[in-house]
mmCIF file of C-alpha atoms in Angstrom:
data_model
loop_
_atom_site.group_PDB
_atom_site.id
_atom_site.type_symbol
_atom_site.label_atom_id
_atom_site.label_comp_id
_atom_site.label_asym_id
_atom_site.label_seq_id
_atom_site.Cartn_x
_atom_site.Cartn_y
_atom_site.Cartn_z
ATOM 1 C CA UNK I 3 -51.676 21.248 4.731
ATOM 2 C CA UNK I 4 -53.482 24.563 5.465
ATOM 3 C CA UNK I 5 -56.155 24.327 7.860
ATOM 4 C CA UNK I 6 -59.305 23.816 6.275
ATOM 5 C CA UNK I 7 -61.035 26.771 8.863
ATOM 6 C CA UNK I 8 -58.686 29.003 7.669
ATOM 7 C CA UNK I 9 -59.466 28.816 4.396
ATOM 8 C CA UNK I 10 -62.901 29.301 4.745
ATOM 9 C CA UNK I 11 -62.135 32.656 6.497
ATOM 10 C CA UNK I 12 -60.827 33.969 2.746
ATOM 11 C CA UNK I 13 -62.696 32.548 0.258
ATOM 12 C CA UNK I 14 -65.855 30.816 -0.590
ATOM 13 C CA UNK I 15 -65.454 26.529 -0.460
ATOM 14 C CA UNK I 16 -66.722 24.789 -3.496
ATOM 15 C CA UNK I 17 -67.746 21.450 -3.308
ATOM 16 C CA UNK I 18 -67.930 18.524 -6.022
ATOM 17 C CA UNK I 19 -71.304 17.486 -8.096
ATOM 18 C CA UNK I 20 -73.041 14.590 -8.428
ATOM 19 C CA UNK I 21 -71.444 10.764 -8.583
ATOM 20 C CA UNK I 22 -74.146 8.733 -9.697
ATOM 21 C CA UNK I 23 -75.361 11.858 -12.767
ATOM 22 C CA UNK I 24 -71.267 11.143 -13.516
ATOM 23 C CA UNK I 25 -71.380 7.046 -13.841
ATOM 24 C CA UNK I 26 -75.035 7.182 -15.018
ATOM 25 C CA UNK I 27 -72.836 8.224 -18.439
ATOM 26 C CA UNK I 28 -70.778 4.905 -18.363
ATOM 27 C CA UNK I 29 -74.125 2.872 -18.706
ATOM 28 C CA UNK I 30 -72.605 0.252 -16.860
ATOM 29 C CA UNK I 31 -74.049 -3.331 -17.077
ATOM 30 C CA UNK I 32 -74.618 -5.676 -14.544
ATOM 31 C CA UNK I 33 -71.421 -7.532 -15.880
ATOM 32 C CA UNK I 34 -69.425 -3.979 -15.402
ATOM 33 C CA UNK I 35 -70.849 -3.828 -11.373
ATOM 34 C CA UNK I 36 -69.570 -7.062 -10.908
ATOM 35 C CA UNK I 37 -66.482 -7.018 -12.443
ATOM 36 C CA UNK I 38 -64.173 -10.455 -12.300
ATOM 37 C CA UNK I 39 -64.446 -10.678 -8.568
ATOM 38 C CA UNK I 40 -68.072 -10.253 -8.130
ATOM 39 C CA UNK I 41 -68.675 -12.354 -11.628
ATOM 40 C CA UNK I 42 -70.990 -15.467 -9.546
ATOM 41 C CA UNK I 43 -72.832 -13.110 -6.955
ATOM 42 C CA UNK I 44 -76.223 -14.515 -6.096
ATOM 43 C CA UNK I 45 -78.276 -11.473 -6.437
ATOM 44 C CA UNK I 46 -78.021 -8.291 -8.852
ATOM 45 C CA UNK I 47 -75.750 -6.195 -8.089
ATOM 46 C CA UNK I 48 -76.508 -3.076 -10.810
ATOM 47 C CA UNK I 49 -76.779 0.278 -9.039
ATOM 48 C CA UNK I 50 -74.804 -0.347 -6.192
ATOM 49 C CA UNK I 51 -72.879 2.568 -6.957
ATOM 50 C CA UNK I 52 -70.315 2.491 -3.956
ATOM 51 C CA UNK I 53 -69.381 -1.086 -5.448
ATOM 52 C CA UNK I 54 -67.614 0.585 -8.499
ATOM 53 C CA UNK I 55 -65.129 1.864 -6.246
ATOM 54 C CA UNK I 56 -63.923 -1.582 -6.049
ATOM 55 C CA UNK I 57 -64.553 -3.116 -9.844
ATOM 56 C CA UNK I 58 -64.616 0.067 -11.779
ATOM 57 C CA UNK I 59 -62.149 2.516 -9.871
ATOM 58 C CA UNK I 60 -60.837 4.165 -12.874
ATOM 59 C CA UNK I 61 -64.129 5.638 -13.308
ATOM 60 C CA UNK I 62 -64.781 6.932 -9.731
ATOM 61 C CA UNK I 63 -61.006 8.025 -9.766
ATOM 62 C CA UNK I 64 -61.432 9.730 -13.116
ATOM 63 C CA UNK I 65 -64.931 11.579 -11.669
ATOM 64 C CA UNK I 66 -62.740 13.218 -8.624
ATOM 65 C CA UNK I 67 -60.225 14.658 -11.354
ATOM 66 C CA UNK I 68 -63.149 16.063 -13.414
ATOM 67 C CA UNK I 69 -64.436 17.502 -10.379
ATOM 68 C CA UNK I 70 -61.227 19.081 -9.269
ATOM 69 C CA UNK I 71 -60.145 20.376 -12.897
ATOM 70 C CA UNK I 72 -63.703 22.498 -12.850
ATOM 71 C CA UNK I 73 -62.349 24.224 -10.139
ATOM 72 C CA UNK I 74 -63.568 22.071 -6.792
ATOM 73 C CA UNK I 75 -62.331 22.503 -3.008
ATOM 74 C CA UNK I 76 -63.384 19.119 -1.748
ATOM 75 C CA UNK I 77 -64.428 16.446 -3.424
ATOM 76 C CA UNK I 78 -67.137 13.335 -1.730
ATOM 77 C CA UNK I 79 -65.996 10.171 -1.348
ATOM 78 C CA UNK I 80 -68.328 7.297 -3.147
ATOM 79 C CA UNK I 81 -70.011 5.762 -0.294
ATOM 80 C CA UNK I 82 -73.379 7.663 0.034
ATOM 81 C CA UNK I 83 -74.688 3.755 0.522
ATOM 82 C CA UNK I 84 -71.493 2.370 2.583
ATOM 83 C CA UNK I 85 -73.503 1.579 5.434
ATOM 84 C CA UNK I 86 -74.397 -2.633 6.379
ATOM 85 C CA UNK I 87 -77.790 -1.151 6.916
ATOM 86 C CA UNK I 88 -78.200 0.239 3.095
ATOM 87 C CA UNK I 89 -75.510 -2.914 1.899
ATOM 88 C CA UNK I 90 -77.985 -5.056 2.805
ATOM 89 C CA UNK I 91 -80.241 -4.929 -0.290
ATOM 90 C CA UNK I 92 -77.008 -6.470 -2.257
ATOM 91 C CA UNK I 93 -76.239 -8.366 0.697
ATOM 92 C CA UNK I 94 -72.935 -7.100 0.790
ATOM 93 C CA UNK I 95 -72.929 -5.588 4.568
ATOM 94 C CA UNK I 96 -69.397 -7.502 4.729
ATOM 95 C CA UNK I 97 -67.920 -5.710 2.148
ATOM 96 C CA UNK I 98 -68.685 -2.005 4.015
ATOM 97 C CA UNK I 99 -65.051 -1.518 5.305
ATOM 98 C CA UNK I 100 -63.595 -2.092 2.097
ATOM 99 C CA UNK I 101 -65.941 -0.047 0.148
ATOM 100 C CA UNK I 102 -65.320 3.039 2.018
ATOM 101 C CA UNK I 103 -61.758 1.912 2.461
ATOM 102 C CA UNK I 104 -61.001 1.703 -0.876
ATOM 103 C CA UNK I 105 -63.631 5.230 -1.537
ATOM 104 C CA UNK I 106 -61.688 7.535 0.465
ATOM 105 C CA UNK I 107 -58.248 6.422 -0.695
ATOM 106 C CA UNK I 108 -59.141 6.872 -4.347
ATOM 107 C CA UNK I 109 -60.372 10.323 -3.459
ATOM 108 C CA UNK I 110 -57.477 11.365 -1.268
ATOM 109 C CA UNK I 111 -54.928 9.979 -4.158
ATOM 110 C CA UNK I 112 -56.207 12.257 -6.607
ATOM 111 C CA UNK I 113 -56.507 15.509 -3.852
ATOM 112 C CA UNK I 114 -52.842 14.748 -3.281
ATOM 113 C CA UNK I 115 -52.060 14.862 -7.281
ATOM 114 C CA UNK I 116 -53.800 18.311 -7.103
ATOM 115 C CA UNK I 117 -52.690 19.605 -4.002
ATOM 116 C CA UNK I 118 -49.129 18.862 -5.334
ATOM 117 C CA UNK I 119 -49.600 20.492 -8.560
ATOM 118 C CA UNK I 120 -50.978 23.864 -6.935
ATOM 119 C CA UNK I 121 -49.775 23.992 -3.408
ATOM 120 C CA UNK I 122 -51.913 27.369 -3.170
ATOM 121 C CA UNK I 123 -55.345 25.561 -3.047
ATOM 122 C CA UNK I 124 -54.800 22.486 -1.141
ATOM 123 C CA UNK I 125 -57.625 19.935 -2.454
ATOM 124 C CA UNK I 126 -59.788 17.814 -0.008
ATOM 125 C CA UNK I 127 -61.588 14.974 0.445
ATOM 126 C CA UNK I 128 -64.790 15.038 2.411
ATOM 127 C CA UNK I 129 -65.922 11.140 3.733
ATOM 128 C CA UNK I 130 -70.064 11.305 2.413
ATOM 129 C CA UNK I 131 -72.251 9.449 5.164
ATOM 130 C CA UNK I 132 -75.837 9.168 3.851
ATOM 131 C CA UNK I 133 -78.838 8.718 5.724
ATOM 132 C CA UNK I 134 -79.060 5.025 4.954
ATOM 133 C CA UNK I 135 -83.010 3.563 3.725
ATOM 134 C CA UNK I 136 -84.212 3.246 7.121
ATOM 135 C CA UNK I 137 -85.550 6.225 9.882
ATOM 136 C CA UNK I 138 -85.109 6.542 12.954
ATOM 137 C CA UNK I 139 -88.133 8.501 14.101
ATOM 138 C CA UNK I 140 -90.726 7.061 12.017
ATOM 139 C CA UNK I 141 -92.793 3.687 11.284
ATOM 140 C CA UNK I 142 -92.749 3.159 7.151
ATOM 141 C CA UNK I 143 -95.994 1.067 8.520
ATOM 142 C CA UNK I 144 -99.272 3.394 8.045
ATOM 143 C CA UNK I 145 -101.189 1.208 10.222
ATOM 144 C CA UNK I 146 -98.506 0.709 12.977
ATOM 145 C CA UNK I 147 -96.900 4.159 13.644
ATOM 146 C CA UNK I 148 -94.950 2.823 16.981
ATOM 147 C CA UNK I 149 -93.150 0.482 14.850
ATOM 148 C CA UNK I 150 -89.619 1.517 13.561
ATOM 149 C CA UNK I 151 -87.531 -0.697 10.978
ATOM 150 C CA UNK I 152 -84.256 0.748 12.816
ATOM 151 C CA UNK I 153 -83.227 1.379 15.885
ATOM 152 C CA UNK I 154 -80.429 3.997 17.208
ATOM 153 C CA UNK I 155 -78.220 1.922 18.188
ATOM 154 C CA UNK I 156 -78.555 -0.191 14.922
ATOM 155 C CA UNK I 157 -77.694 3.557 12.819
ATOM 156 C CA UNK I 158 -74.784 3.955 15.687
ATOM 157 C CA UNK I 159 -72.676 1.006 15.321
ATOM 158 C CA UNK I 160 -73.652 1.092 10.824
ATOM 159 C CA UNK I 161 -72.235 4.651 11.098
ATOM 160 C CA UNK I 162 -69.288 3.248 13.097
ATOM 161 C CA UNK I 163 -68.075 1.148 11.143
ATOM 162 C CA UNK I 164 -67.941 3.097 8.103
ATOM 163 C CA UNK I 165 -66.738 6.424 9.449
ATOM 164 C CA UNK I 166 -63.426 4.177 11.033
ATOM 165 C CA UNK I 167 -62.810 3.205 7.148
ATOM 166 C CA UNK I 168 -63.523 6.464 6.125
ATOM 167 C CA UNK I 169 -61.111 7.800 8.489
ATOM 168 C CA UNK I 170 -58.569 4.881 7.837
ATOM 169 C CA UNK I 171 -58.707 5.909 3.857
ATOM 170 C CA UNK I 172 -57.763 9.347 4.467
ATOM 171 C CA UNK I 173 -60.931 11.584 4.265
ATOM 172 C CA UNK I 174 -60.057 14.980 5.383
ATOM 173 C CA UNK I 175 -63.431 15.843 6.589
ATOM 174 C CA UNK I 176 -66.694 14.047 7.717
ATOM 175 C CA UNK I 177 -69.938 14.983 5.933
ATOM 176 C CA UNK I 178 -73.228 13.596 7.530
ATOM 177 C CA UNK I 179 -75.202 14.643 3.992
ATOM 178 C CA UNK I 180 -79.062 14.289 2.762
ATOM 179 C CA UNK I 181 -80.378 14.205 6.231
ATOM 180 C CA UNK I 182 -84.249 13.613 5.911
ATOM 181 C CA UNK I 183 -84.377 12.025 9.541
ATOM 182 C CA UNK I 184 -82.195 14.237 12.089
ATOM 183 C CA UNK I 185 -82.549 11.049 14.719
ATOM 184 C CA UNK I 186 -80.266 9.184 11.611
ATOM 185 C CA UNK I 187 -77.981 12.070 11.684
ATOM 186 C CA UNK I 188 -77.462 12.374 15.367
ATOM 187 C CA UNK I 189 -76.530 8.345 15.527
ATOM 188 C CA UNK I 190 -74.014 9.444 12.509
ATOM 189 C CA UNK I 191 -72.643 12.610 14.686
ATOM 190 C CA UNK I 192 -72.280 10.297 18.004
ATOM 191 C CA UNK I 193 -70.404 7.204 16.104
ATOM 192 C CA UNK I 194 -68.065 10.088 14.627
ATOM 193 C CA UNK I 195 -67.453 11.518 18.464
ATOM 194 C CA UNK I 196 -67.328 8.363 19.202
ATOM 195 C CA UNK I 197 -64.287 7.440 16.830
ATOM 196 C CA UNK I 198 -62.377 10.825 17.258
ATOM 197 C CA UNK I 199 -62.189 10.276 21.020
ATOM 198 C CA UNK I 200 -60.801 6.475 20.356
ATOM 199 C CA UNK I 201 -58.865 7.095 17.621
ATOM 200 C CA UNK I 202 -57.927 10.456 19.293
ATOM 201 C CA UNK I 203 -58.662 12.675 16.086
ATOM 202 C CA UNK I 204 -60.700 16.038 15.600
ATOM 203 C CA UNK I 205 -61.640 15.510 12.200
ATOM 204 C CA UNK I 206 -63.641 18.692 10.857
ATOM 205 C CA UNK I 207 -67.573 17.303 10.190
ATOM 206 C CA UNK I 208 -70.149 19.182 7.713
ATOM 207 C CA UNK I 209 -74.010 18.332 8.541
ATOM 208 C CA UNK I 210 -76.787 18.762 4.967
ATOM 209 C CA UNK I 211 -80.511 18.247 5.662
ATOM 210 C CA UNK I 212 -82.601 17.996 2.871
ATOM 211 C CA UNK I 213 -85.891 20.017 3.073
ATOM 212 C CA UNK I 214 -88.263 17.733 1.100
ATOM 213 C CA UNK I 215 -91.319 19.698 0.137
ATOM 214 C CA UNK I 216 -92.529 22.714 -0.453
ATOM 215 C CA UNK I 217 -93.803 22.792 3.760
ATOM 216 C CA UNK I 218 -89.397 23.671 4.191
ATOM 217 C CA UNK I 219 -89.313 21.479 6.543
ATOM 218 C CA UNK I 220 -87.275 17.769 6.581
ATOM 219 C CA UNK I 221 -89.120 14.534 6.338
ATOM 220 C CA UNK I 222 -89.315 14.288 10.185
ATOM 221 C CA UNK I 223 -90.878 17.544 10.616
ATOM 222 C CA UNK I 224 -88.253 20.000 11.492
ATOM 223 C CA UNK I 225 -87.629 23.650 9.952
ATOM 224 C CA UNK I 226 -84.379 24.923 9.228
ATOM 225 C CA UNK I 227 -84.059 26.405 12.539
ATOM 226 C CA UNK I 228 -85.565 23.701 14.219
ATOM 227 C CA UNK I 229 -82.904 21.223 12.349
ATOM 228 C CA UNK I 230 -79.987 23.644 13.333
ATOM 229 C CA UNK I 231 -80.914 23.926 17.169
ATOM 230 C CA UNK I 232 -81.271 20.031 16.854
ATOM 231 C CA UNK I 233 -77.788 19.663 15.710
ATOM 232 C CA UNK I 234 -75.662 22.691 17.334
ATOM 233 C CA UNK I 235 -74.339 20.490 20.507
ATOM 234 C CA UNK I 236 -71.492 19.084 18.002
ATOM 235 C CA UNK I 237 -68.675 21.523 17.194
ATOM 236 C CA UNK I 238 -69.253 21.265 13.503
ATOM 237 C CA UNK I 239 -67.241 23.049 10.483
ATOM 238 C CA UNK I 240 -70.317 23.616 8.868
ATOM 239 C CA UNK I 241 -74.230 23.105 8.423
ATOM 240 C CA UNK I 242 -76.134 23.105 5.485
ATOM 241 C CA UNK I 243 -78.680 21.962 2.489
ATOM 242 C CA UNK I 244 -78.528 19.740 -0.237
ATOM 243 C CA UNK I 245 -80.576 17.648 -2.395
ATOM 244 C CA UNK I 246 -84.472 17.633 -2.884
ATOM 245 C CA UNK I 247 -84.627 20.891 -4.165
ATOM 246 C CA UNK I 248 -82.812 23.271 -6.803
ATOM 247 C CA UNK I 249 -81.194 26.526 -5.770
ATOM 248 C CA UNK I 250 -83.561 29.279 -5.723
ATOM 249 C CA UNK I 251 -85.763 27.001 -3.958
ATOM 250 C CA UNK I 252 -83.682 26.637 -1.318
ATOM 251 C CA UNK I 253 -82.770 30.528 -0.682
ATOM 252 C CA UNK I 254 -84.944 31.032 2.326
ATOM 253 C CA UNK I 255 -83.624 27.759 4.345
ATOM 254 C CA UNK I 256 -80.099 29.010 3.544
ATOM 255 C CA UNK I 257 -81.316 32.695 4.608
ATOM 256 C CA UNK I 258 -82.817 31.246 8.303
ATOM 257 C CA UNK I 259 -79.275 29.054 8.357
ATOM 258 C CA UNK I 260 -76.902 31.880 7.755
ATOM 259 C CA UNK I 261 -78.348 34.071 10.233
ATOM 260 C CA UNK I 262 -78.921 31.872 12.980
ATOM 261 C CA UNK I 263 -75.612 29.224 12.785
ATOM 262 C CA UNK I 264 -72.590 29.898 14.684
ATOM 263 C CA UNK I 265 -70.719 27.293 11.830
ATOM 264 C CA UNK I 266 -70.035 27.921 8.121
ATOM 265 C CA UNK I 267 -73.536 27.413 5.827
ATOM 266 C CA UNK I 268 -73.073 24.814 2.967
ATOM 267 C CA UNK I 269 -75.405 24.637 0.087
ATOM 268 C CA UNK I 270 -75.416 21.956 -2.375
ATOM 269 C CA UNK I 271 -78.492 21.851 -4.444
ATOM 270 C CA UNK I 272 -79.836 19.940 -7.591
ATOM 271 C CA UNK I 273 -79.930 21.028 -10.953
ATOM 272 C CA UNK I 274 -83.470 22.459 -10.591
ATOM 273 C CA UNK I 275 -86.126 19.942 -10.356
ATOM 274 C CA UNK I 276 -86.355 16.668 -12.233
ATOM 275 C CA UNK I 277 -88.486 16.468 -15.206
ATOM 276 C CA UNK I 278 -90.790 13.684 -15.954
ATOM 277 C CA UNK I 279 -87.923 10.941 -16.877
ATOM 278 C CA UNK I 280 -86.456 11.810 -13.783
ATOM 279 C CA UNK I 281 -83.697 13.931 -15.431
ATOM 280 C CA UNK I 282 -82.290 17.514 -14.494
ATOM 281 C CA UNK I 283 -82.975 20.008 -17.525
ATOM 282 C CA UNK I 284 -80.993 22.993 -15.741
ATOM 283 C CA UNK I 285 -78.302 24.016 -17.772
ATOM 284 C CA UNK I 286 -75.097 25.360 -15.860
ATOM 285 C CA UNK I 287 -75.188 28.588 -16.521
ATOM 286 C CA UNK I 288 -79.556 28.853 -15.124
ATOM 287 C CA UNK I 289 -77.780 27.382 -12.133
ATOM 288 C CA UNK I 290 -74.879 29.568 -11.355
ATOM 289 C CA UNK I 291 -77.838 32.395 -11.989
ATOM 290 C CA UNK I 292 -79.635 31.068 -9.207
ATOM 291 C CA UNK I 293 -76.781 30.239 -6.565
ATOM 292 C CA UNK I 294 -75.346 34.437 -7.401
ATOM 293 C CA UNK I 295 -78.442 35.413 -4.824
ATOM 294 C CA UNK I 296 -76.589 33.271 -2.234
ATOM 295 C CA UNK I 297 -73.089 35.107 -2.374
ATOM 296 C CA UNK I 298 -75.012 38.423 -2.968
ATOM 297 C CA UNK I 299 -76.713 37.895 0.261
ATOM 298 C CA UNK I 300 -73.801 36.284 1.601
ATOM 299 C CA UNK I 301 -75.449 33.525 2.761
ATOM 300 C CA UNK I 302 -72.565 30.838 2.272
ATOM 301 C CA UNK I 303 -69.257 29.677 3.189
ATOM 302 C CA UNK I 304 -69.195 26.144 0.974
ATOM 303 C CA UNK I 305 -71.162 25.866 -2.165
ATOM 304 C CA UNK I 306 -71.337 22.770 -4.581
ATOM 305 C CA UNK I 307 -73.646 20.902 -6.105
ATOM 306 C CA UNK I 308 -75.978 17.942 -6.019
ATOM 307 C CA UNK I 309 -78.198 15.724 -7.919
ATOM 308 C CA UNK I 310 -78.146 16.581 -12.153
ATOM 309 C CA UNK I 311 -74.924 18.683 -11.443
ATOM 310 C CA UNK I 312 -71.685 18.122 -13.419
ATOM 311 C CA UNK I 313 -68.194 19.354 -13.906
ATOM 312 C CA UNK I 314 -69.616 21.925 -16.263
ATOM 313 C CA UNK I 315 -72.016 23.177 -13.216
ATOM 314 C CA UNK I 316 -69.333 23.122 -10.976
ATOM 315 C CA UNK I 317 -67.043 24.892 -13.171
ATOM 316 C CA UNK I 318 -70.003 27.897 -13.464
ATOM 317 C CA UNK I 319 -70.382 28.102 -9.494
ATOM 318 C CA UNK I 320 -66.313 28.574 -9.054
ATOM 319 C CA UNK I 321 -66.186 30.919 -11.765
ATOM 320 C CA UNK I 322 -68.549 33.125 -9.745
ATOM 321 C CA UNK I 323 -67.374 31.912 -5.932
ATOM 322 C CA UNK I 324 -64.126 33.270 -6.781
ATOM 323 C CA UNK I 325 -65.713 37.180 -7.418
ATOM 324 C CA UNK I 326 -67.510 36.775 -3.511
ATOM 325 C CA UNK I 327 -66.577 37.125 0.320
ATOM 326 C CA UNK I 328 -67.398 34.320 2.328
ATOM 327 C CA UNK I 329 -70.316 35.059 4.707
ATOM 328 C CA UNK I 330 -68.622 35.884 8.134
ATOM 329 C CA UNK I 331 -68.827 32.911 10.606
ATOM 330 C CA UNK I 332 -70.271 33.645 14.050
ATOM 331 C CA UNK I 333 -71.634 37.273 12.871
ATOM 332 C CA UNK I 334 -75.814 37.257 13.081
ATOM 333 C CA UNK I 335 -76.262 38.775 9.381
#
């Protein structure tokens, strides 16, 4: 398969949407979470999205096709929760080999349909690590800030263990995504150098922060640039945003990305902001408006989308990619 670094050389990446806006129109029951094998588990299991990848796989297989139809690069594997540390609420932390396992296989399956069907834009499948429920850097106790619910080490051998399954399922690529703690992230980035040296791989690895508030800065305090200096000691294929905030919010964090990173930029943004049910109003077209500035100011290499997005989103955004030059990596814009 073409190397993924060359490809982002000649043309702008574009990344899936959003899972959970996708299953969120199966309404799923509890009974539908559990399927036959999970039928007697002793304690709700409904939400627990990156179980469906084991009773409902049809569904998650059939999201990666939709995705790749509208005209996606790489698709994210369903394991945004496929850590023991974020298991845990289902108490299901014994299941997190087999959920990411099973995640990455669906999702390289259906890359390898497409890839096979149009040889001239090899699909792939990006492994998503979230940041788990837990930080690394802060108490969640207002009246004992030494205290932290996690330790490093605790994030280091979670992230182990499900970056070896993603690996093992055939993700192409590692993405350390929704980083709101960058002490989470950097126990995800050493568990992945960790497996590449024993498993003697070099598996390309994107890094997203979220920027949280209206402050641009992540929920443990850092800037953009701060965020980037934080991160540059891994030899990354890309850094980038996602999440938290729609697109034209998130132009001047790409803008402070894109001129200081020596990797690709990656932008994955919601569909606006969420209204007062909690659901994303911005129709695809207002969004592909928005994400134009970014290839106008060349500001990206990889561009997809996050929460409220949809094939039809995704579609708009490769419609316009495909007019644009990637920004030029290692070049101070």
């Amino acid at each position: 398969m073409k190397d993924i670094k060359k490809i982002l050389e000649e043309r702008i990446l574009v990344l899936d949407g959003a899972m959970g806006t996708m299953l969120q129109r199966h309404k799923f029951t509890e009974e539908d979470f559990r399927g036959e094998r999970f039928k007697d588990w002793h304690v709700p299991v409904q939400g627990n999205n990156d179980l469906l990848s084991i009773t409902q796989p049809a569904a998650i297989k059939e999201v990666h096709a939709l995705y790749f139809e509208a005209g996606a690069d790489i698709v994210e594997t369903n394991t945004f929760s496929g850590t023991t540390i974020a298991m845990a609420d289902y108490e299901m932390e014994d299941l997190v080999y087999e959920l990411n396992y099973q995640s990455a296989k669906i999702a390289k399956e259906v890359a390898d349909e497409f890839t096979a069907k149009e040889p001239h834009k090899p699909r792939f499948v990006a492994g998503s690590i979230g940041p788990t429920n837990r930080t690394a850097s802060m108490s969640p106790d207002v009246n004992d800030p030494g205290y932290r619910a996690v330790t490093f080490d605790d994030l280091r051998k979670a992230y182990k263990q499900q970056v070896e399954a993603l690996v093992d399922g055939g993700s192409d690529i590692l993405l350390v995504e929704t980083v709101f703690d960058t002490l989470n992230a950097k126990a995800a980035l050493f568990a992945i150098e960790e497996v590449k040296e024993e498993k003697n791989i070099d598996i390309p690895i994107m890094v997203s922060g979220t920027i949280t508030d209206a402050s641009g800065r992540t929920l443990s305090g850092q800037t953009a640039e701060a965020f980037l200096i934080s991160v540059s000691h891994i030899p990354m294929l890309s850094i980038g945003f996602n999440c938290a905030l729609g697109a034209n919010q998130l132009t001047p964090h790409l803008e402070v990305l894109a001129q200081k990173a020596d990797f690709a930029v990656s932008a994955h943004p919601n569909a606006g902001l969420p209204n007062a049910f909690g659901e994303y109003d911005e129709t695809p077209e207002q969004m592909a408006e928005q994400i134009k500035e970014y290839m106008d100011k060349s500001l990206v290499n990889i561009i997809g989308g996050c929460c409220g997005t949809t094939p039809e989103h995704i579609s708009a955004i490769a419609e316009l990619a495909k007019n644009y030059k990637p920004r030029t990596v290692g070049v101070i814009a």
